[in-house]
Tab-separated table of C-alpha atoms and ligand atoms in Angstrom:
chain	number	residue	atom	x	y	z
A	1178	UNK	CA	-16.851	6.983	-10.479
A	1179	UNK	CA	-13.288	7.211	-9.193
A	1180	UNK	CA	-12.313	5.176	-6.151
A	1181	UNK	CA	-9.941	7.878	-4.911
A	1182	UNK	CA	-9.932	11.551	-5.715
A	1183	UNK	CA	-7.496	13.973	-4.143
A	1184	UNK	CA	-8.104	17.595	-4.941
A	1185	UNK	CA	-5.294	20.020	-4.165
A	1186	UNK	CA	-4.313	18.193	-1.013
A	1187	UNK	CA	-1.624	19.840	1.097
A	1188	UNK	CA	-0.217	18.673	4.394
A	1189	UNK	CA	1.858	20.900	6.630
A	1190	UNK	CA	3.501	19.549	9.778
A	1191	UNK	CA	4.031	22.226	12.377
A	1192	UNK	CA	6.249	21.986	15.414
A	1193	UNK	CA	7.913	24.524	17.733
A	1194	UNK	CA	10.766	25.170	15.291
A	1195	UNK	CA	9.251	25.098	11.844
A	1196	UNK	CA	6.426	24.346	9.507
A	1197	UNK	CA	7.220	21.624	7.020
A	1198	UNK	CA	5.258	21.186	3.788
A	1199	UNK	CA	5.078	17.402	3.456
A	1200	UNK	CA	2.564	17.505	0.594
A	1201	UNK	CA	1.797	20.379	-1.710
A	1202	UNK	CA	-1.208	20.594	-4.010
A	1203	UNK	CA	-1.554	16.906	-4.744
A	1204	UNK	CA	-4.100	15.995	-7.395
A	1205	UNK	CA	-4.624	12.334	-7.849
A	1206	UNK	CA	-7.320	10.039	-9.180
A	1207	UNK	CA	-7.392	6.269	-8.848
A	1208	UNK	CA	-9.954	4.227	-10.763
A	1209	UNK	CA	-11.814	1.194	-9.410
A	1210	UNK	CA	-9.724	-1.956	-9.773
A	1211	UNK	CA	-6.580	0.003	-10.526
A	1212	UNK	CA	-3.239	-0.777	-8.838
A	1213	UNK	CA	-1.160	2.353	-8.345
A	1214	UNK	CA	2.310	2.589	-6.810
A	1215	UNK	CA	3.794	5.616	-5.127
A	1216	UNK	CA	7.543	5.808	-5.257
A	1217	UNK	CA	10.127	8.415	-4.373
A	1218	UNK	CA	13.077	8.999	-2.056
A	1219	UNK	CA	12.720	8.668	1.694
A	1220	UNK	CA	10.938	11.658	3.226
A	1221	UNK	CA	9.066	12.692	0.069
A	1222	UNK	CA	5.674	12.233	1.714
A	1223	UNK	CA	4.577	8.739	0.653
A	1224	UNK	CA	3.391	7.649	4.095
A	1225	UNK	CA	1.803	11.043	4.680
A	1226	UNK	CA	-0.150	10.663	1.444
A	1227	UNK	CA	-1.419	7.202	2.424
A	1228	UNK	CA	-2.418	8.456	5.864
A	1229	UNK	CA	-4.395	11.253	4.244
A	1230	UNK	CA	-6.147	8.812	1.888
A	1231	UNK	CA	-6.921	6.507	4.838
A	1232	UNK	CA	-8.693	9.320	6.657
A	1233	UNK	CA	-6.386	8.991	9.674
A	1234	UNK	CA	-4.725	12.308	8.900
A	1235	UNK	CA	-7.077	15.103	7.837
A	1236	UNK	CA	-5.243	17.194	5.216
A	1237	UNK	CA	-4.268	20.771	6.074
A	1238	UNK	CA	-6.137	21.791	2.940
A	1239	UNK	CA	-7.815	20.111	0.003
A	1240	UNK	CA	-10.365	17.356	-0.346
A	1241	UNK	CA	-10.197	13.569	-0.163
A	1242	UNK	CA	-13.011	11.590	-1.760
A	1243	UNK	CA	-13.373	7.825	-1.519
A	1244	UNK	CA	-15.923	6.306	-3.905
A	1245	UNK	CA	-17.420	9.747	-4.396
A	1246	UNK	CA	-17.751	10.663	-0.715
A	1247	UNK	CA	-15.648	13.265	1.041
A	1248	UNK	CA	-14.057	11.669	4.092
A	1249	UNK	CA	-13.047	13.225	7.417
A	1250	UNK	CA	-12.099	10.101	9.318
A	1251	UNK	CA	-11.267	6.436	8.634
A	1252	UNK	CA	-13.919	4.484	6.758
A	1253	UNK	CA	-14.453	0.710	6.443
A	1254	UNK	CA	-14.186	1.167	2.682
A	1255	UNK	CA	-10.436	1.526	3.148
A	1256	UNK	CA	-8.006	-1.081	4.508
A	1257	UNK	CA	-4.555	0.019	5.606
A	1258	UNK	CA	-1.635	-2.384	5.846
A	1259	UNK	CA	1.728	-1.360	7.237
A	1260	UNK	CA	5.295	-2.579	6.890
A	1261	UNK	CA	5.169	-3.894	10.427
A	1262	UNK	CA	2.477	-6.487	10.898
A	1263	UNK	CA	1.223	-5.414	14.363
A	1264	UNK	CA	-0.166	-8.839	15.175
A	1265	UNK	CA	-1.128	-9.400	18.797
A	1266	UNK	CA	1.289	-11.997	20.225
A	1267	UNK	CA	-1.267	-13.450	22.647
A	1268	UNK	CA	-3.835	-14.143	19.937
A	1269	UNK	CA	-3.769	-17.052	17.530
A	1270	UNK	CA	-3.432	-16.466	13.795
A	1271	UNK	CA	-7.146	-16.893	13.302
A	1272	UNK	CA	-7.976	-14.585	16.219
A	1273	UNK	CA	-5.619	-11.989	14.756
A	1274	UNK	CA	-7.286	-12.308	11.372
A	1275	UNK	CA	-10.667	-11.562	12.950
A	1276	UNK	CA	-9.663	-8.386	14.847
A	1277	UNK	CA	-10.860	-5.942	12.215
A	1278	UNK	CA	-14.257	-7.636	12.033
A	1279	UNK	CA	-14.510	-7.559	15.833
A	1280	UNK	CA	-13.697	-3.854	15.961
A	1281	UNK	CA	-16.358	-3.101	13.360
A	1282	UNK	CA	-18.895	-5.264	15.187
A	1283	UNK	CA	-19.262	-7.465	12.138
A	1284	UNK	CA	-18.088	-10.775	13.490
A	1285	UNK	CA	-20.629	-13.418	12.512
A	1286	UNK	CA	-20.693	-16.865	10.921
A	1287	UNK	CA	-20.531	-15.474	7.401
A	1288	UNK	CA	-17.655	-13.065	7.996
A	1289	UNK	CA	-15.697	-15.758	9.859
A	1290	UNK	CA	-16.198	-18.113	6.959
A	1291	UNK	CA	-14.847	-15.457	4.617
A	1292	UNK	CA	-11.789	-14.901	6.851
A	1293	UNK	CA	-11.145	-18.655	6.913
A	1294	UNK	CA	-11.390	-18.751	3.139
A	1295	UNK	CA	-8.801	-15.966	2.919
A	1296	UNK	CA	-6.508	-17.803	5.357
A	1297	UNK	CA	-6.700	-20.898	3.136
A	1298	UNK	CA	-5.999	-18.909	0.003
A	1299	UNK	CA	-2.946	-17.436	1.679
A	1300	UNK	CA	-1.708	-20.923	2.559
A	1301	UNK	CA	-2.341	-20.368	6.258
A	1302	UNK	CA	-5.122	-22.885	6.891
A	1303	UNK	CA	-2.773	-25.248	8.711
A	1304	UNK	CA	-1.461	-22.437	10.925
A	1305	UNK	CA	-4.736	-21.005	12.172
A	1306	UNK	CA	-4.242	-22.056	15.783
A	1307	UNK	CA	-0.584	-21.081	16.027
A	1308	UNK	CA	0.769	-17.824	17.448
A	1309	UNK	CA	2.571	-15.046	15.558
A	1310	UNK	CA	6.013	-15.846	17.030
A	1311	UNK	CA	5.764	-19.337	15.531
A	1312	UNK	CA	5.494	-17.925	11.999
A	1313	UNK	CA	8.033	-16.503	9.552
A	1314	UNK	CA	7.994	-12.827	8.574
A	1315	UNK	CA	6.383	-13.619	5.233
A	1316	UNK	CA	3.639	-15.644	6.886
A	1317	UNK	CA	2.955	-12.881	9.395
A	1318	UNK	CA	2.550	-10.377	6.575
A	1319	UNK	CA	0.082	-12.756	4.948
A	1320	UNK	CA	-1.906	-12.834	8.189
A	1321	UNK	CA	-1.862	-9.036	8.258
A	1322	UNK	CA	-3.185	-9.002	4.713
A	1323	UNK	CA	-5.968	-11.436	5.576
A	1324	UNK	CA	-6.909	-9.258	8.545
A	1325	UNK	CA	-7.045	-6.217	6.253
A	1326	UNK	CA	-9.093	-8.012	3.582
A	1327	UNK	CA	-11.463	-9.736	6.026
A	1328	UNK	CA	-13.537	-6.579	6.471
A	1329	UNK	CA	-13.907	-6.388	2.673
A	1330	UNK	CA	-12.514	-2.904	2.035
A	1331	UNK	CA	-12.816	-1.680	-1.545
A	1332	UNK	CA	-9.499	0.122	-1.402
A	1333	UNK	CA	-6.250	-1.242	0.017
A	1334	UNK	CA	-3.405	0.973	1.160
A	1335	UNK	CA	-0.121	-0.886	1.415
A	1336	UNK	CA	2.830	0.923	3.000
A	1337	UNK	CA	6.014	-0.957	2.090
A	1338	UNK	CA	4.462	-4.290	3.096
A	1339	UNK	CA	7.289	-6.385	1.656
A	1340	UNK	CA	10.317	-4.310	2.558
A	1341	UNK	CA	11.262	-6.197	5.729
A	1342	UNK	CA	11.225	-9.567	3.952
A	1343	UNK	CA	14.040	-11.485	2.302
A	1344	UNK	CA	14.144	-11.211	-1.477
A	1345	UNK	CA	12.655	-14.573	-2.362
A	1346	UNK	CA	9.789	-14.290	0.117
A	1347	UNK	CA	9.108	-10.817	-1.164
A	1348	UNK	CA	8.818	-12.008	-4.783
A	1349	UNK	CA	6.506	-14.865	-3.813
A	1350	UNK	CA	4.314	-12.568	-1.762
A	1351	UNK	CA	4.124	-10.013	-4.572
A	1352	UNK	CA	2.624	-12.683	-6.850
A	1353	UNK	CA	0.226	-13.910	-4.192
A	1354	UNK	CA	-0.984	-10.418	-3.296
A	1355	UNK	CA	-1.266	-9.276	-6.921
A	1356	UNK	CA	-3.355	-12.267	-7.964
A	1357	UNK	CA	-5.550	-12.105	-4.880
A	1358	UNK	CA	-6.348	-8.410	-5.328
A	1359	UNK	CA	-6.961	-8.788	-9.055
A	1360	UNK	CA	-9.252	-11.773	-8.544
A	1361	UNK	CA	-11.333	-9.755	-6.088
A	1362	UNK	CA	-11.307	-6.580	-8.180
A	1363	UNK	CA	-9.771	-4.523	-5.374
A	1364	UNK	CA	-8.267	-1.095	-5.865
A	1365	UNK	CA	-4.822	-0.633	-4.317
A	1366	UNK	CA	-2.217	1.998	-3.616
A	1367	UNK	CA	1.210	0.591	-2.826
A	1368	UNK	CA	4.034	2.620	-1.337
A	1369	UNK	CA	7.458	1.213	-2.072
A	1370	UNK	CA	11.007	2.385	-2.595
A	1371	UNK	CA	11.659	-0.636	-4.794
A	1372	UNK	CA	11.372	0.457	-8.430
A	1373	UNK	CA	11.155	-3.116	-9.775
A	1374	UNK	CA	8.360	-3.923	-7.382
A	1375	UNK	CA	6.431	-0.846	-8.469
A	1376	UNK	CA	6.725	-1.739	-12.161
A	1377	UNK	CA	5.974	-5.428	-11.629
A	1378	UNK	CA	2.848	-4.847	-9.557
A	1379	UNK	CA	1.245	-1.709	-10.924
A	1380	UNK	CA	-0.977	-0.357	-13.649
A	1381	UNK	CA	0.377	3.110	-12.989
A	1382	UNK	CA	3.331	4.586	-11.112
A	1383	UNK	CA	3.448	7.967	-9.441
A	1384	UNK	CA	6.834	9.423	-8.590
A	1385	UNK	CA	6.947	11.932	-5.747
A	1386	UNK	CA	9.706	14.436	-5.094
A	1387	UNK	CA	10.499	15.882	-1.677
A	1388	UNK	CA	10.493	19.259	0.008
A	1389	UNK	CA	7.787	20.109	-0.671
A	1390	UNK	CA	6.229	16.737	-1.505
A	1391	UNK	CA	4.843	16.977	-5.019
A	1392	UNK	CA	3.987	14.671	-7.868
A	1393	UNK	CA	6.984	14.663	-10.123
A	1394	UNK	CA	5.962	12.189	-12.770
A	1395	UNK	CA	3.216	9.736	-13.642
A	1396	UNK	CA	3.769	6.670	-15.771
A	1397	UNK	CA	1.436	4.062	-17.210
A	1398	UNK	CA	2.837	0.539	-17.152
A	1399	UNK	CA	2.539	-1.143	-20.596
A	1400	UNK	CA	-0.210	-3.727	-21.000
A	1401	UNK	CA	2.132	-6.698	-21.534
A	1402	UNK	CA	3.850	-6.075	-18.185
A	1403	UNK	CA	0.561	-5.462	-16.404
A	1404	UNK	CA	-0.969	-8.710	-17.495
A	1405	UNK	CA	1.897	-10.815	-16.169
A	1406	UNK	CA	2.250	-11.693	-12.499
A	1407	UNK	CA	5.042	-9.690	-10.799
A	1408	UNK	CA	7.764	-12.347	-11.030
A	1409	UNK	CA	7.145	-12.966	-14.727
A	1410	UNK	CA	6.643	-9.248	-15.400
A	1411	UNK	CA	10.328	-8.675	-14.653
A	1412	UNK	CA	11.197	-10.679	-17.783
A	1413	UNK	CA	8.920	-8.739	-20.117
A	1414	UNK	CA	10.076	-6.485	-22.894
A	1415	UNK	CA	10.106	-2.863	-21.830
A	1416	UNK	CA	10.617	-3.627	-18.147
A	1417	UNK	CA	14.240	-2.530	-18.022
A	1418	UNK	CA	13.624	0.560	-20.072
A	1419	UNK	CA	10.924	1.621	-17.643
A	1420	UNK	CA	13.255	0.850	-14.758
A	1421	UNK	CA	15.948	3.109	-16.185
A	1422	UNK	CA	13.443	5.877	-16.775
A	1423	UNK	CA	12.249	5.768	-13.168
A	1424	UNK	CA	15.771	5.391	-11.855
A	1425	UNK	CA	16.621	8.577	-13.712
A	1426	UNK	CA	13.755	10.421	-12.027
A	1427	UNK	CA	15.160	9.421	-8.634
A	1428	UNK	CA	18.748	10.220	-9.452
A	1429	UNK	CA	18.282	13.797	-10.578
A	1430	UNK	CA	16.231	14.505	-7.475
A	1431	UNK	CA	18.776	13.017	-5.066
A	1432	UNK	CA	21.598	14.614	-6.990
A	1433	UNK	CA	20.322	18.054	-6.089
A	1434	UNK	CA	21.070	17.287	-2.443
A	1435	UNK	CA	20.092	19.315	0.626
A	1436	UNK	CA	16.457	18.329	0.539
A	1437	UNK	CA	15.862	19.044	4.198
A	1438	UNK	CA	15.697	22.785	4.424
B	1679	LIG	P1	8.100	8.924	3.245
B	1679	LIG	O1	7.066	7.950	3.665
B	1679	LIG	O2	8.097	9.214	1.777
B	1679	LIG	O3	9.478	8.524	3.698
B	1679	LIG	P2	6.822	10.715	5.159
B	1679	LIG	O4	5.450	10.926	4.645
B	1679	LIG	O5	6.998	9.762	6.281
B	1679	LIG	O6	7.785	10.339	3.939
B	1679	LIG	O7	7.403	12.128	5.604
B	1679	LIG	C1	7.450	13.255	4.754
B	1679	LIG	C2	8.138	14.408	5.485
B	1679	LIG	O8	7.338	14.878	6.550
B	1679	LIG	C3	9.488	14.028	6.085
B	1679	LIG	O9	10.381	15.114	5.927
B	1679	LIG	C4	9.175	13.791	7.533
B	1679	LIG	O10	10.279	14.097	8.338
B	1679	LIG	C5	8.025	14.768	7.789
B	1679	LIG	N1	7.096	14.240	8.788
B	1679	LIG	C6	6.420	13.073	8.733
B	1679	LIG	N2	5.606	12.933	9.794
B	1679	LIG	C7	5.773	14.037	10.567
B	1679	LIG	C8	5.207	14.503	11.786
B	1679	LIG	N3	4.274	13.783	12.447
B	1679	LIG	N4	5.617	15.702	12.273
B	1679	LIG	C9	6.524	16.443	11.600
B	1679	LIG	N5	7.099	16.077	10.442
B	1679	LIG	C10	6.729	14.884	9.912
B	1680	LIG	MG1	7.143	6.063	4.638
């Protein structure tokens, strides 16, 4: 069974002045354990698509199925992690990591133990009692990831989670996140505007084009690149060729100009 199935999903934003088609007839399937990246120029509907998959934004038309069930609202099967970490400044790292479990009413000895295990794996064990402002950006994103994983979602939605980080931190975190998700057999959809990141982390890449937001191209990442961790993947044969191919898909789209009307 597919983990995610979008059937002819369209999303229209309406305001006083106009109706804007942010997504048009999107068909998309993601298999269990698969890591898929969504890339495309700013405004092409990437965040909208994630919000629809999360259940936060009911699509104007079409169907969203998660693990075979049509969804109408957010479900604990799906964890959503944003670019901004949204940690509560008055809570310790550990208390922040437990928020999702609290909200779901699932905070018990076993779930806390699991959260602590995740904190250790993310190299945060020694920081459990500190506060967000005492941590670096990369560490805060790791806390946000632990919080998302603590409720054991089957599917992770990651909206540009590394884009506010410096380059080196970003590369380290890519490796950490990739190995953690693989080890736990999680399914993930990553939104990024970084082509290298998409290739290095994914099994499959979906390129969107704007106005209206549609799927422009879908690419499988070759096995040899997939098997390597993101940092090492960048050195693999075929990486640069794939990069150029995807770069080309962006360029022609941007080159057309005037995407906003
Ligand atoms: P991306 O994440 O790829 O940058 P978004 O999904 O955020 O794109 O937005 C897609 C398009 O929909 C953009 O043109 C954006 O301006 C528009 N849009 C996004 N959210 C809203 C909203 N709440 N109301 C109206 N228009 C929106
Ligand atoms: Mg976005």
